[in-house]
Short mmCIF file of C-alpha atoms and ligand atoms in Angstrom, two decimals:
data_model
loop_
_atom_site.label_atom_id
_atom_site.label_comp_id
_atom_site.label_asym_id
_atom_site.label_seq_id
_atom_site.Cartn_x
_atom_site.Cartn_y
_atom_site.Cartn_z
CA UNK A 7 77.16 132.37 198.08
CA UNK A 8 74.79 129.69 199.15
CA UNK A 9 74.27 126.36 196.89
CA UNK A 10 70.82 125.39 196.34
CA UNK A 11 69.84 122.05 195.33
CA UNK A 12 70.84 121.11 191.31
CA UNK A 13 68.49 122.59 188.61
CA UNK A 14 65.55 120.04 188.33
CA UNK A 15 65.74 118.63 191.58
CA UNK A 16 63.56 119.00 194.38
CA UNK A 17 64.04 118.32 198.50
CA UNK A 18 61.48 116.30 199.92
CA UNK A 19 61.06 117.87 202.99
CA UNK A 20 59.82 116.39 206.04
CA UNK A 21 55.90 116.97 205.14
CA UNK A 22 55.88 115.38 201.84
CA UNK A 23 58.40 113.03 202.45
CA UNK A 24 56.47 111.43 205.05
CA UNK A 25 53.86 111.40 202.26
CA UNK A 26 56.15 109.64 200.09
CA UNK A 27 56.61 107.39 202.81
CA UNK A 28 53.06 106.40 202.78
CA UNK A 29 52.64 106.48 199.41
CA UNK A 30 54.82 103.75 198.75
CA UNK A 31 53.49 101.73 201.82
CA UNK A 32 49.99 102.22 200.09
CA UNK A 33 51.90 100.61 196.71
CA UNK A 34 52.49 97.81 198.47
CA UNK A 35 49.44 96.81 200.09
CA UNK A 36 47.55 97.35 197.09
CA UNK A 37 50.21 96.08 194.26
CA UNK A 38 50.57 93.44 196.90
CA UNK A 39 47.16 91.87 197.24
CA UNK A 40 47.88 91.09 193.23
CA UNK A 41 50.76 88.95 194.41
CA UNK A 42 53.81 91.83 193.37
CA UNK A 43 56.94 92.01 195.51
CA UNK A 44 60.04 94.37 196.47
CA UNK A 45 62.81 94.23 194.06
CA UNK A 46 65.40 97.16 194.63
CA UNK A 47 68.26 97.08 191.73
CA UNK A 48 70.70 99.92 191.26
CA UNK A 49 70.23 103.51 190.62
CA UNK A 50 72.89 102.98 188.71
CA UNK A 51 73.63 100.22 185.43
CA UNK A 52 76.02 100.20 182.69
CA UNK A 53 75.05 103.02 179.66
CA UNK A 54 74.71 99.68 177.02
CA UNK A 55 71.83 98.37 179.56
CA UNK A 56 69.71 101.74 178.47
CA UNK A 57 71.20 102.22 174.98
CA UNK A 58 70.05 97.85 174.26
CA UNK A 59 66.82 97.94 176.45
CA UNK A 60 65.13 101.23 175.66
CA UNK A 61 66.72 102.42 172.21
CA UNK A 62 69.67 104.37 170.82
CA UNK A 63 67.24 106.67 169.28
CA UNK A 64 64.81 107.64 171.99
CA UNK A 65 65.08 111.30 173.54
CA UNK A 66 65.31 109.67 176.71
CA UNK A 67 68.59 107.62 175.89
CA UNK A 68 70.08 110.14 173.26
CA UNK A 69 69.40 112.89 174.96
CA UNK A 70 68.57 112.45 178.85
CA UNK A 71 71.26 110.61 180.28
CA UNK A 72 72.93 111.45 183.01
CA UNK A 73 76.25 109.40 181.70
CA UNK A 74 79.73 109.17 184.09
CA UNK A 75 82.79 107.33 183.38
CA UNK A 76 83.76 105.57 186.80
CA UNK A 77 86.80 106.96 189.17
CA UNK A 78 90.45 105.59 187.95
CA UNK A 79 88.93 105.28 184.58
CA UNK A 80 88.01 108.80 183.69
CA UNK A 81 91.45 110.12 184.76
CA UNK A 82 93.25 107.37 182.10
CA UNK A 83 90.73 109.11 179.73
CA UNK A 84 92.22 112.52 179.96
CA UNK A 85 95.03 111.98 181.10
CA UNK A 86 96.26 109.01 178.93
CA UNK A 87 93.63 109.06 176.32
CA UNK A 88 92.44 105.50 177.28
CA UNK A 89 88.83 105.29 176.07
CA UNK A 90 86.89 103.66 179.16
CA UNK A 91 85.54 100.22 178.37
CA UNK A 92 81.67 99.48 177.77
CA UNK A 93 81.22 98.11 182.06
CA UNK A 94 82.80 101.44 183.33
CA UNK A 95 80.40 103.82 181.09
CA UNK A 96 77.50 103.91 184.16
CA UNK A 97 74.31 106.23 183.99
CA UNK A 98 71.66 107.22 186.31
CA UNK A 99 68.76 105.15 185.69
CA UNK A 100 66.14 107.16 183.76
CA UNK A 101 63.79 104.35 184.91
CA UNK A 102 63.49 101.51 186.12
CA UNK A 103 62.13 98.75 183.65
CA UNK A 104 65.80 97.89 182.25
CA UNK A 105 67.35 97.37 185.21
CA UNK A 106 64.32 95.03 186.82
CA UNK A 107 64.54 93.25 183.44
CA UNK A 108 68.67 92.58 184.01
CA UNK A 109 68.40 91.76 187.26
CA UNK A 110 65.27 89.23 185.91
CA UNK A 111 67.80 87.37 183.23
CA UNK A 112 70.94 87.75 185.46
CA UNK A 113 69.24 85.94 188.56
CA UNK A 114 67.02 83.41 186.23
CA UNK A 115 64.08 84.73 188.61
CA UNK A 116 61.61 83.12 185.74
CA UNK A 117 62.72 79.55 184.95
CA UNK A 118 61.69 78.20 181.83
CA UNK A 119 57.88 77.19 182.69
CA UNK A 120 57.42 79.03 185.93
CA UNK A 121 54.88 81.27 187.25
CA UNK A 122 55.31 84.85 186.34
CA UNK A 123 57.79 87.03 188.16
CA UNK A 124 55.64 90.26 189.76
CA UNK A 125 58.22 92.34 190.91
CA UNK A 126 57.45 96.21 192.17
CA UNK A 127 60.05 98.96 192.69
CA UNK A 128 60.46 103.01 193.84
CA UNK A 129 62.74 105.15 194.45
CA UNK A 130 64.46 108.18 191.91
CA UNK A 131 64.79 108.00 188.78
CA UNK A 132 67.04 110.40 186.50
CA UNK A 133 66.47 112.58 182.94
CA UNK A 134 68.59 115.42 181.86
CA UNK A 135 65.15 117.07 180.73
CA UNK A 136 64.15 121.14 180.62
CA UNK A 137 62.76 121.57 184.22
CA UNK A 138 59.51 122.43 184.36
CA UNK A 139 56.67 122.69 186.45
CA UNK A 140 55.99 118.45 187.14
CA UNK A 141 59.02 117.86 184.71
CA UNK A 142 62.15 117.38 186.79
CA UNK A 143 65.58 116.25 186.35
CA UNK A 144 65.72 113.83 189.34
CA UNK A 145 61.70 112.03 189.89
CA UNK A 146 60.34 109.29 192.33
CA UNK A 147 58.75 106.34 190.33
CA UNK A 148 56.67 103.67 192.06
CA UNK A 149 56.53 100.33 189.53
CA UNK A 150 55.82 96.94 188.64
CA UNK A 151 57.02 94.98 186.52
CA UNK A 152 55.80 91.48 185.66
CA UNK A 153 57.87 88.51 183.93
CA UNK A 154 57.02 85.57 181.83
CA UNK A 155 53.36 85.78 180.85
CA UNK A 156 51.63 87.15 177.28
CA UNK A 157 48.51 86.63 178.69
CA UNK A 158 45.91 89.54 178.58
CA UNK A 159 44.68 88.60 182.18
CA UNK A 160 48.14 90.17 183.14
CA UNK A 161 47.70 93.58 180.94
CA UNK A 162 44.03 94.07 182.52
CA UNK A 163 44.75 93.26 185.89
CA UNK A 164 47.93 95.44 185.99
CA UNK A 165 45.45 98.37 184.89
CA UNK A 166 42.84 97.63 187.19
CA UNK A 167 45.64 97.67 190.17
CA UNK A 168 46.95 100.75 188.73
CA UNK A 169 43.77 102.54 188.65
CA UNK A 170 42.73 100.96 192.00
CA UNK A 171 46.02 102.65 193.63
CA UNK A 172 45.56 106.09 192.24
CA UNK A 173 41.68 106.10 193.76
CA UNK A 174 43.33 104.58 196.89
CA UNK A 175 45.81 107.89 197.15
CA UNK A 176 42.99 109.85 196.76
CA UNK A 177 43.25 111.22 193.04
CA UNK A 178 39.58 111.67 191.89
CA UNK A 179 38.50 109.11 189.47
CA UNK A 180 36.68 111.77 187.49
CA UNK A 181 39.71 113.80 186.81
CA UNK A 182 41.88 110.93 185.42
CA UNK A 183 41.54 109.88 181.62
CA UNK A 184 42.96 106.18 180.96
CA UNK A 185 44.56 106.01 177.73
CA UNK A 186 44.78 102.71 175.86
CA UNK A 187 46.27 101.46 172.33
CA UNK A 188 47.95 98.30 171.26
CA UNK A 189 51.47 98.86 169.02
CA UNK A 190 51.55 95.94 167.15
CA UNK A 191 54.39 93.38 167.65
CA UNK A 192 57.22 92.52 165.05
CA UNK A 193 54.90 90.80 162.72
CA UNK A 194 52.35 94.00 161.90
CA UNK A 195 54.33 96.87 162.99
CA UNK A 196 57.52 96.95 160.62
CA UNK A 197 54.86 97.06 157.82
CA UNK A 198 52.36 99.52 159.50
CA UNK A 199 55.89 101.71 160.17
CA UNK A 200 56.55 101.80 156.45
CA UNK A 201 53.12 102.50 155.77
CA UNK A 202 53.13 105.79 158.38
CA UNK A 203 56.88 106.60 157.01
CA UNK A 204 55.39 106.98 153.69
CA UNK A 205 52.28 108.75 154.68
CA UNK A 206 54.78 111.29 156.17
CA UNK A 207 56.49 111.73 153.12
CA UNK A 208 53.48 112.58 150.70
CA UNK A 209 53.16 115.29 153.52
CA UNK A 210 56.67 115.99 154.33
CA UNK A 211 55.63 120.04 153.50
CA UNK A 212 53.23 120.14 156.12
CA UNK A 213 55.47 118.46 158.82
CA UNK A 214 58.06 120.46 161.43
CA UNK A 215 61.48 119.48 161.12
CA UNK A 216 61.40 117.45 163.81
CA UNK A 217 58.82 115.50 162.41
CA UNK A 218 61.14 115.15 159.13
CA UNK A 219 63.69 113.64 161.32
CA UNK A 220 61.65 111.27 163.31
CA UNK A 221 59.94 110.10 159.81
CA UNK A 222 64.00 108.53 159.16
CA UNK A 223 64.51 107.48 162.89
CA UNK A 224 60.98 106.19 164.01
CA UNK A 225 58.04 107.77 162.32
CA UNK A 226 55.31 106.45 165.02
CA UNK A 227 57.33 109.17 167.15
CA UNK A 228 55.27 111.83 164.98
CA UNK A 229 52.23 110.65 166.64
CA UNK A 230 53.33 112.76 169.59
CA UNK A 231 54.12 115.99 168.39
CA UNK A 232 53.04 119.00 169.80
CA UNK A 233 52.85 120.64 166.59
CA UNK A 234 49.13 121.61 166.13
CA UNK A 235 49.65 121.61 162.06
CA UNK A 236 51.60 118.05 162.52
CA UNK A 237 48.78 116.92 164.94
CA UNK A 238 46.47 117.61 162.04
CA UNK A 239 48.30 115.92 159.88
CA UNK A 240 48.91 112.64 161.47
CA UNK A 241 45.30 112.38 162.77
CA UNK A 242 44.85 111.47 159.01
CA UNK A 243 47.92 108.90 158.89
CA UNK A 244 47.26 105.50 159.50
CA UNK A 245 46.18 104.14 162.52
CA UNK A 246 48.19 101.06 164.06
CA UNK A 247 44.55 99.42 165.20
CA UNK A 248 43.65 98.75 161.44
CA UNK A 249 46.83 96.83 161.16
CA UNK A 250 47.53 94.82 163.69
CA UNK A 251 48.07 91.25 162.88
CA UNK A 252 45.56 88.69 164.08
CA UNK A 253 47.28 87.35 167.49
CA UNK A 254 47.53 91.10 167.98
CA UNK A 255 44.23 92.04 167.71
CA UNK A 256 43.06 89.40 169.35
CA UNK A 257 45.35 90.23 172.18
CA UNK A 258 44.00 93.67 172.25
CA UNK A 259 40.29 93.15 172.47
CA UNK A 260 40.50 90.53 175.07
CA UNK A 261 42.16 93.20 177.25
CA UNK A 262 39.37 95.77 176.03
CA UNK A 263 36.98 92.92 177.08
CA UNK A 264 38.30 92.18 180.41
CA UNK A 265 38.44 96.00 181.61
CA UNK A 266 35.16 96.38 180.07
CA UNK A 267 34.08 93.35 182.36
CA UNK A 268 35.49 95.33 185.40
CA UNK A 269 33.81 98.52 184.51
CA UNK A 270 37.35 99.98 184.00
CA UNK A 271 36.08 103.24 181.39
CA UNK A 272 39.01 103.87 179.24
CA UNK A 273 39.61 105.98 175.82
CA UNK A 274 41.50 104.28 172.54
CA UNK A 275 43.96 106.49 171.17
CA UNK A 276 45.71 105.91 168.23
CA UNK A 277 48.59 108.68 168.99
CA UNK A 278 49.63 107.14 171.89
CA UNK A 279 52.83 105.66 171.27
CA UNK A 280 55.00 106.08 174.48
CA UNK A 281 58.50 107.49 174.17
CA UNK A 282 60.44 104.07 174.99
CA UNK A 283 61.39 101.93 172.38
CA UNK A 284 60.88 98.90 174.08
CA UNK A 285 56.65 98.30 173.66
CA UNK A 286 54.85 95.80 172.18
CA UNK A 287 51.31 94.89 171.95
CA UNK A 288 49.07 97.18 174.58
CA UNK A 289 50.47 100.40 175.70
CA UNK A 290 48.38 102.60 178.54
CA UNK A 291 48.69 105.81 180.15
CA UNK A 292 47.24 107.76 182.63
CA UNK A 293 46.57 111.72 182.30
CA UNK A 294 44.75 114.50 184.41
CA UNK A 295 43.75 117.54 182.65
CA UNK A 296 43.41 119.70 185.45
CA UNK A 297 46.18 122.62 185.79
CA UNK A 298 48.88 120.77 185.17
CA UNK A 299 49.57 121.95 181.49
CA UNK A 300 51.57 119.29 179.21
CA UNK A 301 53.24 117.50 181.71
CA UNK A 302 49.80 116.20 182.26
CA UNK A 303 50.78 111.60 182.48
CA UNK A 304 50.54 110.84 185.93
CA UNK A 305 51.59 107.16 185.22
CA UNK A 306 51.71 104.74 181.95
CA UNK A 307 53.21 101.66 180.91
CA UNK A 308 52.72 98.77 178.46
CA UNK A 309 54.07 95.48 177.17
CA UNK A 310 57.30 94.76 175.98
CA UNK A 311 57.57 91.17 175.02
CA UNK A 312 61.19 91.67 173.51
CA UNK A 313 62.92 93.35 176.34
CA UNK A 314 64.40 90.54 177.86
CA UNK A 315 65.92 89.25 174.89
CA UNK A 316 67.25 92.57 174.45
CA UNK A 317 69.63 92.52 177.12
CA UNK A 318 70.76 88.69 176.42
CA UNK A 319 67.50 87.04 178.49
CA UNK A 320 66.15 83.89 177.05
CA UNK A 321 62.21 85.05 175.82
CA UNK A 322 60.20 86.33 178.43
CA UNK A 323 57.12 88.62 177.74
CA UNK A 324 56.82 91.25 180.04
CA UNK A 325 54.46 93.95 181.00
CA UNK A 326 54.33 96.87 183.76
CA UNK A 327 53.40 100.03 184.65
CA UNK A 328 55.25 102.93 186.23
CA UNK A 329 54.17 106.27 188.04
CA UNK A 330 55.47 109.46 189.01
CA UNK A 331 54.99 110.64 192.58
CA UNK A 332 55.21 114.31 192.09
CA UNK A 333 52.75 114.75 188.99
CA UNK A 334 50.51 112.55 191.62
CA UNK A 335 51.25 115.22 194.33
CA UNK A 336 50.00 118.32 191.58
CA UNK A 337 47.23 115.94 190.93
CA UNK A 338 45.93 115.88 194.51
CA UNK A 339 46.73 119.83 194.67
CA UNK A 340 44.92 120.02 191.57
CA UNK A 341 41.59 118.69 192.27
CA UNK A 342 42.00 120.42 196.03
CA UNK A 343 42.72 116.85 197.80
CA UNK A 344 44.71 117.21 200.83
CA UNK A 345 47.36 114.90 201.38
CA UNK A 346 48.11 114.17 205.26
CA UNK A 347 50.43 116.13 206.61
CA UNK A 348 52.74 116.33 209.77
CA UNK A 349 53.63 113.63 211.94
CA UNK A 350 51.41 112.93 215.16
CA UNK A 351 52.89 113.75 218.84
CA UNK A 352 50.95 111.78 221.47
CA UNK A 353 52.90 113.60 224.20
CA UNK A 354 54.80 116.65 224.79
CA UNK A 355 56.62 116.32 228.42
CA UNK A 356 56.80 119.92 229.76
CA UNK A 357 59.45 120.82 232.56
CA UNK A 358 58.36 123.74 234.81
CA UNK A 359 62.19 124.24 235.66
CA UNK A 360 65.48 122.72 234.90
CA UNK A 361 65.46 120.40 238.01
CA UNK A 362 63.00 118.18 236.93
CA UNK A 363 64.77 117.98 233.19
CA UNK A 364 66.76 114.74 233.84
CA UNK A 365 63.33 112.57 235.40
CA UNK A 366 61.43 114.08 232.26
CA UNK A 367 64.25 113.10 230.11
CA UNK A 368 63.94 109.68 231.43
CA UNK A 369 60.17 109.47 231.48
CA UNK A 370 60.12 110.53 227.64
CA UNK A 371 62.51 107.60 226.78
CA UNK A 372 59.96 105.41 228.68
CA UNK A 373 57.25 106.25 226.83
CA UNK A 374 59.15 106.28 223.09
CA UNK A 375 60.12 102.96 224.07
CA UNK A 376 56.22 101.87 224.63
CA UNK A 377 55.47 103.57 221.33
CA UNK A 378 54.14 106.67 221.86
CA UNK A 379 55.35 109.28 219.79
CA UNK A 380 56.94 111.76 222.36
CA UNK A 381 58.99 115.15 222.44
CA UNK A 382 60.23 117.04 225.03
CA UNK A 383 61.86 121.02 225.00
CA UNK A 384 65.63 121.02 224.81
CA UNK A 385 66.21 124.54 225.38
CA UNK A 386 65.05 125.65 228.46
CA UNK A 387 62.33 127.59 227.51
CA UNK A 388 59.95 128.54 229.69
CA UNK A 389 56.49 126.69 230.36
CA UNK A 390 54.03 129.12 228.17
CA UNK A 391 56.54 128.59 225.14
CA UNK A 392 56.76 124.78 225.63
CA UNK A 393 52.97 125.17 226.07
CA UNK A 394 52.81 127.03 222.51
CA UNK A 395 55.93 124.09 221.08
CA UNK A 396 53.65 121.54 222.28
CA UNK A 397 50.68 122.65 219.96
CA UNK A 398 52.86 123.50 216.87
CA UNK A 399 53.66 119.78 217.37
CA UNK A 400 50.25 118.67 217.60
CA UNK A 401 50.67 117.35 220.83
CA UNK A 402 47.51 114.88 221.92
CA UNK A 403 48.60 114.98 225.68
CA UNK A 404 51.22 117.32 227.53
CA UNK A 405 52.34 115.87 230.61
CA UNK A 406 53.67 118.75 233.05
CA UNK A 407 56.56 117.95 235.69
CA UNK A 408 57.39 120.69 238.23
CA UNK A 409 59.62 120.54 241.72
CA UNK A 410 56.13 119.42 243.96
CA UNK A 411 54.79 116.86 241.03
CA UNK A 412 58.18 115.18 241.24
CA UNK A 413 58.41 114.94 245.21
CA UNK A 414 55.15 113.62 244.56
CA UNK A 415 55.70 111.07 242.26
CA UNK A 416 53.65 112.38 239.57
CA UNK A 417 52.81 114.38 236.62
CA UNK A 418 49.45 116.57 235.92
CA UNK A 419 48.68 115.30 232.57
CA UNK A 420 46.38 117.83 230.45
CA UNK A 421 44.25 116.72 227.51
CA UNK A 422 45.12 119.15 224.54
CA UNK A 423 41.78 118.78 222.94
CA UNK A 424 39.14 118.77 225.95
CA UNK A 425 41.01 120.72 228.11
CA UNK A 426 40.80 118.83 231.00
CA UNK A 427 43.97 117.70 233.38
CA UNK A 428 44.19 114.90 235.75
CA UNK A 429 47.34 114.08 238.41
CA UNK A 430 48.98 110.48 237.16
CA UNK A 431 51.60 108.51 238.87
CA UNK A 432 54.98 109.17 236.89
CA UNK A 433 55.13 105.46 236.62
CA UNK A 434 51.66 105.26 235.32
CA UNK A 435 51.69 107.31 232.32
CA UNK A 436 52.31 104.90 229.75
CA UNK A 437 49.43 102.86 230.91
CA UNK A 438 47.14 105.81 231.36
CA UNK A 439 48.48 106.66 227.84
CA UNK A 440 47.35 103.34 226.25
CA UNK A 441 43.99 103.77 227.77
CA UNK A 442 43.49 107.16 226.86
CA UNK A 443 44.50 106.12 222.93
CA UNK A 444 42.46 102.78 223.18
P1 HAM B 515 57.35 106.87 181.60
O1 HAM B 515 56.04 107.16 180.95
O2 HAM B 515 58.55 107.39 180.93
O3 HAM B 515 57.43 105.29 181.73
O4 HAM B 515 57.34 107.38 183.09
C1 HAM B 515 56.32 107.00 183.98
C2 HAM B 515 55.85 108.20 184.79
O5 HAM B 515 56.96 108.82 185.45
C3 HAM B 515 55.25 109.31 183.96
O6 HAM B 515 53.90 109.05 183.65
C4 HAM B 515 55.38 110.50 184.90
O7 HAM B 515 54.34 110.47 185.87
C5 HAM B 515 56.69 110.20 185.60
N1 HAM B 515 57.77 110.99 184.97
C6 HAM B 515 58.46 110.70 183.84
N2 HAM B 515 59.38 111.65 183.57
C7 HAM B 515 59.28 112.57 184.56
C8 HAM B 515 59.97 113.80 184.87
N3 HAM B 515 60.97 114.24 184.12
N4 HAM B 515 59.59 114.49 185.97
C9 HAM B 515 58.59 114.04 186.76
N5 HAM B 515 57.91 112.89 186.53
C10 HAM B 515 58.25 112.16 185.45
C11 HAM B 515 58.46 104.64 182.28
O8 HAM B 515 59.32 105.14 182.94
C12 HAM B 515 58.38 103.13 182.06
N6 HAM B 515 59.53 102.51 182.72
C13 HAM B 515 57.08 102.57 182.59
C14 HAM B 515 56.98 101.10 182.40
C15 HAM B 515 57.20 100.15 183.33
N7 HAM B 515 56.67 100.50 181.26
C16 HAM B 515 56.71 99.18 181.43
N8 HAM B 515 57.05 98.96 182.69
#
């Protein structure tokens, strides 16, 4: 029997990974005109990195790991019954703020009274979730981080970028709803959590058992239940925005004020609480309501001033953003968008038999090595089908070499969209080619 690809997963195939390709290249002209740069840390980091940095009790961490023991150590586990110590417990990232933020404190990359560290990232990211249509088990993230500054310049130009990148890819403006809260810091929220715990508790009848749990664990959870008769119920609970402390408020409205000032149109909402543990202060995301049913966030992210202490940093506020490249690839399908396709051929060299194959073999190298995307037939078939090869390829130009053109000297070189052939000198086809692309 034939193995397909792991539950959850999906092959990029050539198409849309050449889209993924320029998707990230897009990233990085637009994330870097804001001043971000490359980081690239390991897929993998050490389970206490994920457990510390985004919490023991999120689903993500208790419940979406992908979790190995490494080599020599797993086989003195059952074999010997030697528990593996905490550095040989790895998991596959399930994304990618942790590691940025390790790699931040292990390298010192924001010295005590330095600019802020922008740092962007992509590549796949893991969660042992129930696949679903835009819910996979292995994902490809694009996102920025950025290290060592509270100020709410950072949180509203991080938005505006992210916004800026998603009109950029060609996602409709009009189909995208920003989402924005704030979640308090540790002065306000402890209280305000007590306050919703309690709430939930007068209504503990009304709430799914899921929501009795989370009222224990983290109560703010609640906020995103699915539950229409919980929904109800904690639309009446109260709402984080009346009680934030002052710093946090004022935090919050300057953001609100400096979007506002770019003409950035964005929705409060109280229930959004993100499922990481590690937020403080504002919290965003990004959602399109067009057929893509509840996996509907194309992207989100907030602040998280406490990370870095976390995992053993000195204080550094942070704040990022991350976003997923397939939901953006339903979004474009969505709202009928086409993303580019297909790779371009500028030439297809045609042979008219196989004694001219080694001088078009050579001529294709020459023009590959002047840039010009070129392919040639490697399987003798005959002229019509390489004619018919040529135009599945999208071939520009196809340059045809027979017996006579080659005793000659040159090739007849026929214009795929007019029509219209000319005889060129075999050594003047990459010239004629840069003149016919100029
Ligand atoms: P997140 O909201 O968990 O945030 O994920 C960001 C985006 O990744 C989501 O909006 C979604 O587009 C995509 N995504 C998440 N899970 C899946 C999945 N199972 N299948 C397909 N796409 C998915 C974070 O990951 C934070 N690290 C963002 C951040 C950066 N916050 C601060 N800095």
């Amino acid at each position: 029997m034939a193995i397909n690809a792991p539950e959850g997963t999906r092959d990029l195939l050539p198409d849309e990974a050449l889209f993924w390709n320029q998707f990230k290249q897009t990233a990085a002209e637009v994330f870097g005109t804001y001043g971000y740069l490359p980081i690239d840390t390991p897929i993998m980091e050490q389970t206490e990195l994920f457990v510390r940095g985004i919490g023991e009790a999120t689903d993500v961490v208790s419940k979406e790991m992908f979790t190995a023991i490494s080599g020599e150590n797993l086989r003195r586990w059952v074999e010997e019954g030697k528990a593996p110590k905490a550095k040989s417990r790895l998991s596959l990232r399930p994304e990618g703020t942790a590691g940025v933020v390790r790699a931040v404190v292990q390298h010192d990359l924001v010295p005590q009274g330095a600019a802020p560290a922008k740092l962007m990232y992509a590549g796949p990211m893991f969660r042992a979730e129930r696949p679903q249509k835009g819910r996979q088990r292995q994902f490809n993230q694009v996102g920025v981080e950025c290290l060592g500054a509270e100020e709410p310049t950072i949180d509203a130009e991080a938005i505006i970028m992210l916004m800026r990148f998603y009109e950029k890819v060609g996602i409709p403006r009009e189909s995208m709803r920003l989402l924005l809260n704030s979640m308090g810091c540790e002065q306000c929220r402890p209280a305000y959590r007590e306050q919703v715990r309690a709430y939930m508790d007068a209504h503990a009848g009304e709430l799914c058992e899921t929501c009795l749990t989370r009222a224990e664990v983290n109560p703010l959870r609640a906020f995103d239940c699915k539950n229409p008769q919980c929904a109800a119920v904690m639309a009446e609970a109260p709402k984080i925005t009346d009680h934030l402390c002052d710093d946090c408020r004022e935090h919050y409205g300057a953001v609100k004020a400096l979007l506002d000032g770019a003409g950035v149109v964005y929705e409060e909402d109280y229930k959004l609480v993100r499922g990481l543990d590690y937020y403080t202060r504002t919290v965003f995301e990004v959602q399109v309501d067009n057929g893509m049913g509840s996996q509907n966030a194309i992207g989100g992210g907030g602040r998280y001033d406490k990370l870095a202490e976390e995992v053993g940093g000195r204080a550094t506020p942070g704040l990022g953003f991350a976003l997923g490249f397939e939901r953006c690839v339903l979004a474009l399908e969505a709202a009928g968008v086409e993303f580019p396709r297909a790779q371009r051929c500028d030439l297809f060299v045609a042979c008219v038999d196989d004694t001219v194959r080694a001088r078009a073999f050579a001529l294709v190298q020459e023009c590959r090595d002047a840039g010009f995307v070129t392919e040639m037939d490697h399987q003798k078939r005959s002229l019509k089908s390489q004619f018919k090869l040529a135009d599945k390829l999208g071939a520009a130009r196809v340059a045809v070499l027979g017996p006579d053109e080659l005793d000659a000297g040159e090739v007849t070189l026929r214009d795929m969209a007019t029509h219209t052939e000319a005889k060129v000198r075999l050594e003047e086809v990459v010239g004629e080619m840069s003149r016919a692309i100029l």
